[in-house]
Amino acid sequence: MATEIKLAAVGDILMIGPLLKSARTNDNNYAFTSIFKNVAPLLRQADLVIGNLETPLAGREAAYTKGNARTGFSMFNCPDELASALKETGFNVLSTANNHCMDRGAKGLVRTLKVLDEHELAHTGTYSSDPGEDNHLILDVKGIKIGVVSYSKGTNNILLPDGRAWMVNIIDPNNHGKIAEHIRRLADKVDLVVVCLHIGKECRHIPLPKSRQLVNLLLDSGAHVILGNHPHVIQPAFLTKGGSFAIYSLGNFISTRLYRNPATNCGVIVQLTIRKETDGTVNVTDAAFVPTWSTRLKTANGIKYRILPIRAAMLRPEPGQTASDRQLMIKIWKRTRPFLSDGRS
């Protein structure tokens, strides 16, 4: 008998300073759940939900967002309450290989994984001990064995400790063949291979040629689903005739506006139907898209942030969203919609 499951995926979970300030409670704890309340029902419908955690959970600090004087990059951290909020929202797996995973050093990276384990959130891409050739995650979802791989193009010039290069799955032009071999090896062990790639150029809607080359190589090597992150804006998605799916960038799931570019407020929830036939063949049979918008609401309790499903917000305005922000949301979505050509957007 054939088996079907639903897989949902979102983009960057980027907890920048103002988001943390708005979530801080009177007792100096943090309440993040309301940020996700409008999209949680959509995610909870899925059998497997994957997101990109683009912040360490490195412990309490006076300032969670800092600048790195040596590299010039921003460095992030987030209170542990985010993990429980993501679990409650419906997340099962978090990709942790990205350019901010070392923002609080090796100690912060290891602590992040410990916090995720405590909240029963599976993860892959970064490691507290040498994974060897098992630098991936394998899950069983309703009898379909799924392998999840996560790679990042770098760590914002923060060096990994000597002898511990295994802490982060790093991708560069010189090791594409090695990564393709990883995908082929994993494909022999599982029914479905999902690859999370943190690559590309920020704020660019068109994938770089090298990103296209890598995605094609990994699809040819046995990947069934490729989920791209890092550009912070939506990039094209496609479903192949052979039953594979790729999106070059899911955009931001939650973030403040970056680089004064309103397209960084826009992301997408990808909803995939995965079917395993009685002969063992597995294909992505359908891909649907729910566009989202990270907005800043004016409420009786001050400024709050929330992720809005755009189509629902277009039909019924969200209380607290300004008219100008709503108009901008609609404008950006109309501009972005052609990148998600499933015929229903």
mmCIF file of C-alpha atoms in Angstrom:
data_model
loop_
_atom_site.group_PDB
_atom_site.id
_atom_site.type_symbol
_atom_site.label_atom_id
_atom_site.label_comp_id
_atom_site.label_asym_id
_atom_site.label_seq_id
_atom_site.Cartn_x
_atom_site.Cartn_y
_atom_site.Cartn_z
ATOM 1 C CA MET A 1 0.000 0.000 0.000
ATOM 2 C CA ALA A 2 1.317 3.445 -0.922
ATOM 3 C CA THR A 3 2.135 5.944 1.853
ATOM 4 C CA GLU A 4 1.897 9.739 1.733
ATOM 5 C CA ILE A 5 3.332 12.292 4.130
ATOM 6 C CA LYS A 6 3.322 16.074 4.241
ATOM 7 C CA LEU A 7 6.624 17.931 4.659
ATOM 8 C CA ALA A 8 6.692 21.655 5.471
ATOM 9 C CA ALA A 9 9.777 23.860 5.359
ATOM 10 C CA VAL A 10 10.527 27.476 6.186
ATOM 11 C CA GLY A 11 13.494 29.781 5.787
ATOM 12 C CA ASP A 12 15.699 31.754 8.127
ATOM 13 C CA ILE A 13 14.765 32.046 11.798
ATOM 14 C CA LEU A 14 16.765 35.201 12.468
ATOM 15 C CA MET A 15 16.204 36.628 15.956
ATOM 16 C CA ILE A 16 17.615 40.156 15.758
ATOM 17 C CA GLY A 17 17.675 42.555 18.751
ATOM 18 C CA PRO A 18 14.302 44.332 18.320
ATOM 19 C CA LEU A 19 12.501 40.974 18.183
ATOM 20 C CA LEU A 20 14.034 39.999 21.497
ATOM 21 C CA LYS A 21 13.215 43.350 23.069
ATOM 22 C CA SER A 22 9.555 43.022 22.087
ATOM 23 C CA ALA A 23 9.377 39.469 23.485
ATOM 24 C CA ARG A 24 10.878 40.317 26.870
ATOM 25 C CA THR A 25 8.446 39.965 29.779
ATOM 26 C CA ASN A 26 8.234 41.891 33.044
ATOM 27 C CA ASP A 27 10.054 39.110 34.899
ATOM 28 C CA ASN A 28 12.985 39.247 32.436
ATOM 29 C CA ASN A 29 11.958 36.072 30.638
ATOM 30 C CA TYR A 30 10.983 35.860 26.963
ATOM 31 C CA ALA A 31 7.683 34.966 25.290
ATOM 32 C CA PHE A 32 8.121 34.101 21.603
ATOM 33 C CA THR A 33 5.067 31.933 20.940
ATOM 34 C CA SER A 34 2.811 34.796 19.823
ATOM 35 C CA ILE A 35 5.225 35.615 16.972
ATOM 36 C CA PHE A 36 4.285 32.300 15.353
ATOM 37 C CA LYS A 37 0.608 31.995 16.306
ATOM 38 C CA ASN A 38 -0.808 32.849 12.848
ATOM 39 C CA VAL A 39 1.344 30.260 11.056
ATOM 40 C CA ALA A 40 1.433 27.526 13.701
ATOM 41 C CA PRO A 41 -1.804 25.868 12.500
ATOM 42 C CA LEU A 42 -0.320 25.560 8.996
ATOM 43 C CA LEU A 43 2.864 23.936 10.275
ATOM 44 C CA ARG A 44 1.091 21.560 12.653
ATOM 45 C CA GLN A 45 -0.764 20.040 9.688
ATOM 46 C CA ALA A 46 2.520 18.585 8.399
ATOM 47 C CA ASP A 47 4.125 15.277 9.383
ATOM 48 C CA LEU A 48 7.599 16.833 9.296
ATOM 49 C CA VAL A 49 8.534 20.516 9.680
ATOM 50 C CA ILE A 50 12.044 21.805 8.919
ATOM 51 C CA GLY A 51 13.471 25.291 9.542
ATOM 52 C CA ASN A 52 16.839 27.045 9.519
ATOM 53 C CA LEU A 53 17.901 28.170 13.009
ATOM 54 C CA GLU A 54 20.167 31.127 12.246
ATOM 55 C CA THR A 55 21.128 31.960 15.810
ATOM 56 C CA PRO A 56 22.956 30.215 18.627
ATOM 57 C CA LEU A 57 21.227 29.517 21.931
ATOM 58 C CA ALA A 58 24.321 30.329 23.953
ATOM 59 C CA GLY A 59 22.831 31.456 27.270
ATOM 60 C CA ARG A 60 21.650 34.660 28.911
ATOM 61 C CA GLU A 61 23.385 37.907 27.932
ATOM 62 C CA ALA A 62 22.864 41.618 28.414
ATOM 63 C CA ALA A 63 23.212 42.175 24.655
ATOM 64 C CA TYR A 64 22.219 39.349 22.315
ATOM 65 C CA THR A 65 23.089 41.090 19.032
ATOM 66 C CA LYS A 66 26.665 42.323 18.772
ATOM 67 C CA GLY A 67 29.127 43.484 16.140
ATOM 68 C CA ASN A 68 32.347 41.622 15.448
ATOM 69 C CA ALA A 69 35.103 44.244 15.283
ATOM 70 C CA ARG A 70 37.459 41.848 13.486
ATOM 71 C CA THR A 71 35.137 40.554 10.759
ATOM 72 C CA GLY A 72 32.592 43.385 10.529
ATOM 73 C CA PHE A 73 29.672 40.927 10.693
ATOM 74 C CA SER A 74 26.799 41.020 13.164
ATOM 75 C CA MET A 75 26.786 38.214 15.724
ATOM 76 C CA PHE A 76 23.574 36.789 17.145
ATOM 77 C CA ASN A 77 22.390 34.909 20.200
ATOM 78 C CA CYS A 78 18.898 34.180 21.505
ATOM 79 C CA PRO A 79 17.329 33.156 24.826
ATOM 80 C CA ASP A 80 16.470 29.488 25.286
ATOM 81 C CA GLU A 81 12.738 30.226 25.283
ATOM 82 C CA LEU A 82 12.912 30.250 21.488
ATOM 83 C CA ALA A 83 13.401 26.467 21.485
ATOM 84 C CA SER A 84 10.190 25.794 23.402
ATOM 85 C CA ALA A 85 8.292 28.235 21.153
ATOM 86 C CA LEU A 86 9.528 26.471 18.008
ATOM 87 C CA LYS A 87 8.587 23.089 19.450
ATOM 88 C CA GLU A 88 5.099 24.350 20.319
ATOM 89 C CA THR A 89 4.752 25.890 16.846
ATOM 90 C CA GLY A 90 5.272 22.499 15.241
ATOM 91 C CA PHE A 91 8.936 22.241 14.285
ATOM 92 C CA ASN A 92 10.586 18.821 14.254
ATOM 93 C CA VAL A 93 13.983 19.452 12.629
ATOM 94 C CA LEU A 94 16.285 22.474 12.620
ATOM 95 C CA SER A 95 19.157 22.960 10.219
ATOM 96 C CA THR A 96 22.018 24.479 12.226
ATOM 97 C CA ALA A 97 24.776 24.847 9.618
ATOM 98 C CA ASN A 98 24.793 28.529 8.648
ATOM 99 C CA ASN A 99 27.027 31.576 8.751
ATOM 100 C CA HIS A 100 25.933 32.505 12.295
ATOM 101 C CA CYS A 101 26.335 29.106 13.973
ATOM 102 C CA MET A 102 29.745 30.105 15.442
ATOM 103 C CA ASP A 103 28.685 33.587 16.605
ATOM 104 C CA ARG A 104 29.327 32.588 20.228
ATOM 105 C CA GLY A 105 32.209 30.267 19.444
ATOM 106 C CA ALA A 106 32.471 26.515 19.853
ATOM 107 C CA LYS A 107 31.023 26.698 23.377
ATOM 108 C CA GLY A 108 27.907 28.471 22.092
ATOM 109 C CA LEU A 109 27.527 25.976 19.245
ATOM 110 C CA VAL A 110 27.667 23.019 21.623
ATOM 111 C CA ARG A 111 25.233 24.628 24.062
ATOM 112 C CA THR A 112 22.777 25.278 21.226
ATOM 113 C CA LEU A 113 22.644 21.581 20.405
ATOM 114 C CA LYS A 114 22.164 20.704 24.066
ATOM 115 C CA VAL A 115 19.186 23.075 24.343
ATOM 116 C CA LEU A 116 17.629 21.645 21.176
ATOM 117 C CA ASP A 117 18.074 18.114 22.523
ATOM 118 C CA GLU A 118 16.382 19.121 25.783
ATOM 119 C CA HIS A 119 13.373 20.325 23.788
ATOM 120 C CA GLU A 120 13.309 17.225 21.549
ATOM 121 C CA LEU A 121 14.100 19.229 18.438
ATOM 122 C CA ALA A 122 16.159 17.176 16.006
ATOM 123 C CA HIS A 123 19.063 18.970 14.296
ATOM 124 C CA THR A 124 21.814 18.504 11.770
ATOM 125 C CA GLY A 125 24.701 20.441 10.225
ATOM 126 C CA THR A 126 26.667 21.220 13.410
ATOM 127 C CA TYR A 127 28.092 18.771 15.933
ATOM 128 C CA SER A 128 29.405 18.584 19.489
ATOM 129 C CA SER A 129 31.412 15.424 18.748
ATOM 130 C CA ASP A 130 32.921 14.054 15.552
ATOM 131 C CA PRO A 131 30.076 12.487 13.504
ATOM 132 C CA GLY A 132 32.429 10.865 11.007
ATOM 133 C CA GLU A 133 30.496 9.839 7.910
ATOM 134 C CA ASP A 134 27.218 10.141 9.819
ATOM 135 C CA ASN A 135 27.163 13.936 9.471
ATOM 136 C CA HIS A 136 23.445 13.865 8.716
ATOM 137 C CA LEU A 137 20.153 13.013 10.389
ATOM 138 C CA ILE A 138 17.956 9.992 9.660
ATOM 139 C CA LEU A 139 14.285 9.944 10.661
ATOM 140 C CA ASP A 140 11.384 7.562 10.164
ATOM 141 C CA VAL A 141 8.154 9.375 9.333
ATOM 142 C CA LYS A 142 5.174 7.030 8.940
ATOM 143 C CA GLY A 143 7.389 4.333 7.479
ATOM 144 C CA ILE A 144 9.296 6.619 5.106
ATOM 145 C CA LYS A 145 12.970 6.816 6.041
ATOM 146 C CA ILE A 146 14.202 10.382 5.539
ATOM 147 C CA GLY A 147 17.808 11.575 5.541
ATOM 148 C CA VAL A 148 18.445 15.269 6.209
ATOM 149 C CA VAL A 149 21.766 16.917 5.320
ATOM 150 C CA SER A 150 22.779 20.503 6.129
ATOM 151 C CA TYR A 151 25.738 22.482 4.770
ATOM 152 C CA SER A 152 26.820 26.135 5.030
ATOM 153 C CA LYS A 153 29.140 28.138 2.808
ATOM 154 C CA GLY A 154 30.965 29.425 5.893
ATOM 155 C CA THR A 155 30.901 30.857 9.410
ATOM 156 C CA ASN A 156 31.453 34.593 8.749
ATOM 157 C CA ASN A 157 35.226 34.205 9.064
ATOM 158 C CA ILE A 158 35.027 32.829 12.600
ATOM 159 C CA LEU A 159 37.520 29.992 12.638
ATOM 160 C CA LEU A 160 36.647 26.521 13.820
ATOM 161 C CA PRO A 161 38.868 25.159 16.617
ATOM 162 C CA ASP A 162 42.033 23.361 15.525
ATOM 163 C CA GLY A 163 41.330 19.713 14.892
ATOM 164 C CA ARG A 164 37.551 20.208 15.038
ATOM 165 C CA ALA A 165 36.632 21.115 11.469
ATOM 166 C CA TRP A 166 33.903 18.469 11.838
ATOM 167 C CA MET A 167 31.878 20.851 14.058
ATOM 168 C CA VAL A 168 30.236 22.475 11.007
ATOM 169 C CA ASN A 169 29.414 20.983 7.604
ATOM 170 C CA ILE A 170 31.171 23.485 5.339
ATOM 171 C CA ILE A 171 30.663 23.730 1.602
ATOM 172 C CA ASP A 172 33.067 25.381 -0.824
ATOM 173 C CA PRO A 173 33.812 25.050 -4.547
ATOM 174 C CA ASN A 174 36.594 22.580 -3.796
ATOM 175 C CA ASN A 175 34.450 20.009 -2.009
ATOM 176 C CA HIS A 176 31.306 19.810 -4.144
ATOM 177 C CA GLY A 177 32.332 16.325 -5.252
ATOM 178 C CA LYS A 178 32.683 15.199 -1.636
ATOM 179 C CA ILE A 179 29.217 16.519 -0.807
ATOM 180 C CA ALA A 180 27.747 14.792 -3.854
ATOM 181 C CA GLU A 181 29.309 11.558 -2.618
ATOM 182 C CA HIS A 182 27.727 12.185 0.788
ATOM 183 C CA ILE A 183 24.318 12.473 -0.900
ATOM 184 C CA ARG A 184 24.860 9.279 -2.901
ATOM 185 C CA ARG A 185 25.945 7.414 0.238
ATOM 186 C CA LEU A 186 22.920 8.623 2.195
ATOM 187 C CA ALA A 187 20.524 7.856 -0.681
ATOM 188 C CA ASP A 188 21.516 4.188 -0.376
ATOM 189 C CA LYS A 189 20.370 4.184 3.281
ATOM 190 C CA VAL A 190 17.072 6.074 3.115
ATOM 191 C CA ASP A 191 13.957 6.536 0.988
ATOM 192 C CA LEU A 192 14.151 10.335 0.720
ATOM 193 C CA VAL A 193 17.110 12.730 0.908
ATOM 194 C CA VAL A 194 16.515 16.346 2.010
ATOM 195 C CA VAL A 195 19.411 18.789 1.611
ATOM 196 C CA CYS A 196 19.506 22.153 3.420
ATOM 197 C CA LEU A 197 21.961 24.533 1.751
ATOM 198 C CA HIS A 198 23.065 27.850 3.252
ATOM 199 C CA ILE A 199 24.518 29.425 0.119
ATOM 200 C CA GLY A 200 24.111 32.321 -2.311
ATOM 201 C CA LYS A 201 24.187 36.094 -2.128
ATOM 202 C CA GLU A 202 22.085 38.185 0.238
ATOM 203 C CA CYS A 203 19.099 40.176 -1.111
ATOM 204 C CA ARG A 204 19.428 38.724 -4.601
ATOM 205 C CA HIS A 205 16.324 37.076 -6.090
ATOM 206 C CA ILE A 206 18.235 35.363 -8.900
ATOM 207 C CA PRO A 207 20.435 32.406 -7.865
ATOM 208 C CA LEU A 208 24.139 32.613 -8.558
ATOM 209 C CA PRO A 209 25.374 30.352 -11.399
ATOM 210 C CA LYS A 210 27.420 28.348 -8.879
ATOM 211 C CA SER A 211 24.291 27.821 -6.787
ATOM 212 C CA ARG A 212 22.470 26.439 -9.823
ATOM 213 C CA GLN A 213 25.398 24.145 -10.610
ATOM 214 C CA LEU A 214 25.488 22.785 -7.067
ATOM 215 C CA VAL A 215 21.727 22.194 -6.911
ATOM 216 C CA ASN A 216 21.808 20.324 -10.228
ATOM 217 C CA LEU A 217 24.775 18.228 -9.053
ATOM 218 C CA LEU A 218 23.005 17.222 -5.840
ATOM 219 C CA LEU A 219 19.733 16.416 -7.625
ATOM 220 C CA ASP A 220 21.709 14.218 -10.017
ATOM 221 C CA SER A 221 23.401 12.586 -7.018
ATOM 222 C CA GLY A 222 20.159 11.454 -5.422
ATOM 223 C CA ALA A 223 18.707 14.415 -3.513
ATOM 224 C CA HIS A 224 14.897 14.518 -3.585
ATOM 225 C CA VAL A 225 14.354 17.866 -1.823
ATOM 226 C CA ILE A 226 16.712 20.860 -1.707
ATOM 227 C CA LEU A 227 15.941 23.740 0.648
ATOM 228 C CA GLY A 228 18.024 26.881 0.151
ATOM 229 C CA ASN A 229 18.660 29.634 2.676
ATOM 230 C CA HIS A 230 20.879 32.689 3.286
ATOM 231 C CA PRO A 231 19.796 35.243 0.614
ATOM 232 C CA HIS A 232 16.999 36.450 3.004
ATOM 233 C CA VAL A 233 14.668 36.910 0.025
ATOM 234 C CA ILE A 234 12.671 34.396 -1.979
ATOM 235 C CA GLN A 235 14.378 32.776 -4.954
ATOM 236 C CA PRO A 236 12.899 30.415 -7.590
ATOM 237 C CA ALA A 237 11.459 26.989 -6.839
ATOM 238 C CA PHE A 238 10.772 24.085 -9.161
ATOM 239 C CA LEU A 239 9.354 20.569 -9.164
ATOM 240 C CA THR A 240 11.090 18.249 -11.628
ATOM 241 C CA LYS A 241 9.401 15.732 -13.902
ATOM 242 C CA GLY A 242 11.362 13.068 -12.040
ATOM 243 C CA GLY A 243 9.655 13.876 -8.752
ATOM 244 C CA SER A 244 12.263 16.053 -7.028
ATOM 245 C CA PHE A 245 11.856 19.568 -5.644
ATOM 246 C CA ALA A 246 14.246 22.472 -5.098
ATOM 247 C CA ILE A 247 13.962 26.049 -3.895
ATOM 248 C CA TYR A 248 17.057 28.239 -4.013
ATOM 249 C CA SER A 249 15.920 30.421 -1.111
ATOM 250 C CA LEU A 250 12.886 30.275 1.177
ATOM 251 C CA GLY A 251 13.464 33.863 2.310
ATOM 252 C CA ASN A 252 13.164 34.921 5.947
ATOM 253 C CA PHE A 253 10.668 33.143 8.171
ATOM 254 C CA ILE A 254 11.122 35.648 10.990
ATOM 255 C CA SER A 255 13.385 38.692 10.979
ATOM 256 C CA THR A 256 13.364 42.423 11.189
ATOM 257 C CA ARG A 257 13.893 44.271 7.905
ATOM 258 C CA LEU A 258 17.439 43.835 6.639
ATOM 259 C CA TYR A 259 19.449 46.366 4.625
ATOM 260 C CA ARG A 260 16.305 48.553 4.367
ATOM 261 C CA ASN A 261 15.014 46.026 1.828
ATOM 262 C CA PRO A 262 11.306 45.177 2.397
ATOM 263 C CA ALA A 263 11.688 41.929 0.444
ATOM 264 C CA THR A 264 13.544 40.604 3.511
ATOM 265 C CA ASN A 265 10.212 40.670 5.368
ATOM 266 C CA CYS A 266 8.861 38.100 2.919
ATOM 267 C CA GLY A 267 9.285 34.349 3.145
ATOM 268 C CA VAL A 268 7.459 31.194 2.178
ATOM 269 C CA ILE A 269 6.215 28.034 3.832
ATOM 270 C CA VAL A 270 6.756 25.215 1.340
ATOM 271 C CA GLN A 271 4.263 22.361 1.638
ATOM 272 C CA LEU A 272 5.360 19.159 -0.088
ATOM 273 C CA THR A 273 3.473 15.912 -0.604
ATOM 274 C CA ILE A 274 5.816 12.913 -0.483
ATOM 275 C CA ARG A 275 4.540 9.576 -1.783
ATOM 276 C CA LYS A 276 6.151 6.165 -1.311
ATOM 277 C CA GLU A 277 4.781 3.565 -3.721
ATOM 278 C CA THR A 278 4.386 -0.123 -2.895
ATOM 279 C CA ASP A 279 7.531 -0.878 -4.931
ATOM 280 C CA GLY A 280 9.563 1.491 -2.725
ATOM 281 C CA THR A 281 9.757 4.370 -5.195
ATOM 282 C CA VAL A 282 9.539 7.775 -3.501
ATOM 283 C CA ASN A 283 8.629 11.037 -5.241
ATOM 284 C CA VAL A 284 7.568 14.571 -4.439
ATOM 285 C CA THR A 285 4.136 14.608 -6.042
ATOM 286 C CA ASP A 286 2.990 18.117 -5.168
ATOM 287 C CA ALA A 287 4.427 21.452 -4.024
ATOM 288 C CA ALA A 288 2.361 24.306 -2.628
ATOM 289 C CA PHE A 289 3.446 27.661 -1.224
ATOM 290 C CA VAL A 290 2.163 29.851 1.604
ATOM 291 C CA PRO A 291 3.815 33.296 1.409
ATOM 292 C CA THR A 292 4.523 34.961 4.746
ATOM 293 C CA TRP A 293 5.333 38.445 6.011
ATOM 294 C CA SER A 294 7.223 39.421 9.172
ATOM 295 C CA THR A 295 5.420 42.469 10.504
ATOM 296 C CA ARG A 296 5.656 44.927 13.377
ATOM 297 C CA LEU A 297 2.326 45.366 15.158
ATOM 298 C CA LYS A 298 1.167 48.215 17.385
ATOM 299 C CA THR A 299 -0.685 46.647 20.331
ATOM 300 C CA ALA A 300 -1.962 47.688 23.764
ATOM 301 C CA ASN A 301 1.133 45.989 25.196
ATOM 302 C CA GLY A 302 3.552 47.819 22.952
ATOM 303 C CA ILE A 303 5.296 46.802 19.742
ATOM 304 C CA LYS A 304 5.013 43.108 18.884
ATOM 305 C CA TYR A 305 6.251 41.096 15.916
ATOM 306 C CA ARG A 306 4.265 38.458 14.078
ATOM 307 C CA ILE A 307 4.510 36.250 11.002
ATOM 308 C CA LEU A 308 1.438 36.683 8.795
ATOM 309 C CA PRO A 309 0.268 34.320 6.037
ATOM 310 C CA ILE A 310 -0.021 36.941 3.307
ATOM 311 C CA ARG A 311 -3.131 35.660 1.532
ATOM 312 C CA ALA A 312 -5.090 35.501 4.792
ATOM 313 C CA ALA A 313 -3.875 38.981 5.779
ATOM 314 C CA MET A 314 -4.954 40.335 2.402
ATOM 315 C CA LEU A 315 -8.493 39.042 2.987
ATOM 316 C CA ARG A 316 -8.697 40.137 6.625
ATOM 317 C CA PRO A 317 -6.332 42.853 7.899
ATOM 318 C CA GLU A 318 -4.332 41.924 10.993
ATOM 319 C CA PRO A 319 -5.150 44.119 14.011
ATOM 320 C CA GLY A 320 -2.218 46.390 14.729
ATOM 321 C CA GLN A 321 -0.703 46.221 11.241
ATOM 322 C CA THR A 322 -0.434 49.697 9.772
ATOM 323 C CA ALA A 323 -2.106 50.463 6.456
ATOM 324 C CA SER A 324 1.258 51.370 4.915
ATOM 325 C CA ASP A 325 2.823 48.064 6.007
ATOM 326 C CA ARG A 326 -0.131 46.128 4.631
ATOM 327 C CA GLN A 327 0.148 47.923 1.295
ATOM 328 C CA LEU A 328 3.876 47.225 1.216
ATOM 329 C CA MET A 329 3.267 43.548 2.015
ATOM 330 C CA ILE A 330 0.893 43.247 -0.942
ATOM 331 C CA LYS A 331 3.291 45.102 -3.237
ATOM 332 C CA ILE A 332 6.267 42.905 -2.324
ATOM 333 C CA TRP A 333 4.241 39.711 -2.661
ATOM 334 C CA LYS A 334 3.028 40.659 -6.142
ATOM 335 C CA ARG A 335 6.628 41.339 -7.115
ATOM 336 C CA THR A 336 7.862 38.064 -5.597
ATOM 337 C CA ARG A 337 5.043 35.744 -6.680
ATOM 338 C CA PRO A 338 6.513 34.855 -10.128
ATOM 339 C CA PHE A 339 9.415 33.041 -8.423
ATOM 340 C CA LEU A 340 6.961 30.450 -7.059
ATOM 341 C CA SER A 341 5.335 29.179 -10.208
ATOM 342 C CA ASP A 342 3.128 26.365 -8.883
ATOM 343 C CA GLY A 343 0.097 27.758 -10.688
ATOM 344 C CA ARG A 344 -1.721 28.627 -7.454
ATOM 345 C CA SER A 345 0.155 31.639 -6.142
#
